[in-house]
Short mmCIF file of C-alpha atoms in Angstrom, two decimals:
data_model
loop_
_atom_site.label_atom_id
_atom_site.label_comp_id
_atom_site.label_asym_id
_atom_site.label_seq_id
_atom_site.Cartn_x
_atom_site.Cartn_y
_atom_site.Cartn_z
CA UNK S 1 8.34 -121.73 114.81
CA UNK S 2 11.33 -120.70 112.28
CA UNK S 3 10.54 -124.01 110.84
CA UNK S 4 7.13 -123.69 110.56
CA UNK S 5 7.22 -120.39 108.45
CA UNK S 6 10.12 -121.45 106.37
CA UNK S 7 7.38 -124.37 105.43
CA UNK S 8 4.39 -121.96 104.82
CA UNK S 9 6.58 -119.67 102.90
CA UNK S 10 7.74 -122.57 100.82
CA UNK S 11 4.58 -123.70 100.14
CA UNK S 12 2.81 -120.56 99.35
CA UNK S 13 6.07 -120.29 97.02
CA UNK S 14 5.28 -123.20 95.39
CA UNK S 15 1.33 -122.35 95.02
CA UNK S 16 2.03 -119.15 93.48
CA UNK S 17 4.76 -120.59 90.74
CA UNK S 18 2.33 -122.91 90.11
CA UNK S 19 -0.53 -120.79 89.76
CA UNK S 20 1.58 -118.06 87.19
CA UNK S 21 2.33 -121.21 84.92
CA UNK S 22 -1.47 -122.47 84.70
CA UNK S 23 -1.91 -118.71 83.98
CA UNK S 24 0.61 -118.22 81.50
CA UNK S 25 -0.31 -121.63 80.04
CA UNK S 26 -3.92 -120.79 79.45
CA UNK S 27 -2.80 -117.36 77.86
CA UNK S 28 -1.07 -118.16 75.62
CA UNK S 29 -2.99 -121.49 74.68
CA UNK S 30 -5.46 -119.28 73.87
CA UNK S 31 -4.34 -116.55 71.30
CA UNK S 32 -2.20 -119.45 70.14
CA UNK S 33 -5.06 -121.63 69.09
CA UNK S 34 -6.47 -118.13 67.13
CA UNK S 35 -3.18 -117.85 65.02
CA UNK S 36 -2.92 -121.59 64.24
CA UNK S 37 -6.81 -121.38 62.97
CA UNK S 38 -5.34 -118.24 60.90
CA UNK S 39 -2.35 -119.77 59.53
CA UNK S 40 -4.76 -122.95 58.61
CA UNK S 41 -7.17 -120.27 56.59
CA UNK S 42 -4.29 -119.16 55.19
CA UNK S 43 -2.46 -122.43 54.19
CA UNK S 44 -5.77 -123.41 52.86
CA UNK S 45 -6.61 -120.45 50.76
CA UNK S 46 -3.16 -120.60 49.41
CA UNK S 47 -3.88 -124.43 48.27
CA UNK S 48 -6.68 -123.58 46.56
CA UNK S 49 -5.21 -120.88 44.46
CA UNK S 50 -2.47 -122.79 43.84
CA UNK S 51 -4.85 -125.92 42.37
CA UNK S 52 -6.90 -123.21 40.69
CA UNK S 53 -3.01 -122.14 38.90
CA UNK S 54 -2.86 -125.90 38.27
CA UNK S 55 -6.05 -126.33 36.69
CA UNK S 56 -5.48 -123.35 34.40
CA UNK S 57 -2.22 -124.17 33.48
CA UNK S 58 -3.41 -128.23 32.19
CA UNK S 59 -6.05 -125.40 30.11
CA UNK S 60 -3.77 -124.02 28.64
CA UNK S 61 -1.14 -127.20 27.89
CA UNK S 62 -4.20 -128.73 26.50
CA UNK S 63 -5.28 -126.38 24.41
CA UNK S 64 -1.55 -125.55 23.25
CA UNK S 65 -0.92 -129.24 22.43
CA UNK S 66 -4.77 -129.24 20.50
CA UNK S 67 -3.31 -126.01 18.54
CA UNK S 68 -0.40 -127.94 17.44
CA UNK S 69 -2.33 -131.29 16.53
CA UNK S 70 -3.94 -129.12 14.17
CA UNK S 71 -1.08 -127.83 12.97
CA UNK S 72 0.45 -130.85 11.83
CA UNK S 73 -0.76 -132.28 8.37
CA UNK S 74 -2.82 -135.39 8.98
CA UNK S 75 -0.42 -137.43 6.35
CA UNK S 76 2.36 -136.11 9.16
CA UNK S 77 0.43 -137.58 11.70
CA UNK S 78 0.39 -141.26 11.01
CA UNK S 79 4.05 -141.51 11.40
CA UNK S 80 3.47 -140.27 15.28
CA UNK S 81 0.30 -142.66 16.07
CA UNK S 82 0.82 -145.27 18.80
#
């Protein structure tokens, strides 16, 4: 009989561990699946701005180097021609 309840009590020991991790493993799979969507928003956003810097910086390097092409006398110029 001892035997027999130190084997249900086991068990049911067992069960219940189980059943707290399946528990804890779908609660926290959850919320964690909403922050990794956020910090993928987030990332993303931050890549565009970051290629919108990039684009507007080559802007303004172009327009700088077009400033001082013009700059330069055009007799100047043929000496740096490829």
């Amino acid at each position: 009989m001892k035997r027999l309840l130190k084997t249900i009590g086991t068990s049911l020991l067992a069960i219940s561990l189980m059943a707290v991790g399946l528990a804890g493993f779908l609660f926290f799979t959850s919320p964690g699946q909403s922050s990794l969507t956020q910090l993928s928003l987030a990332a993303i956003d931050i890549e565009q701005q970051i290629e919108q810097v990039d684009a507007t910086w080559d802007q303004w390097e172009d327009r700088l180097e077009r400033q001082v092409e013009s700059a330069i006398p055009e007799d100047v110029r043929l000496f740096f021609a490829d």
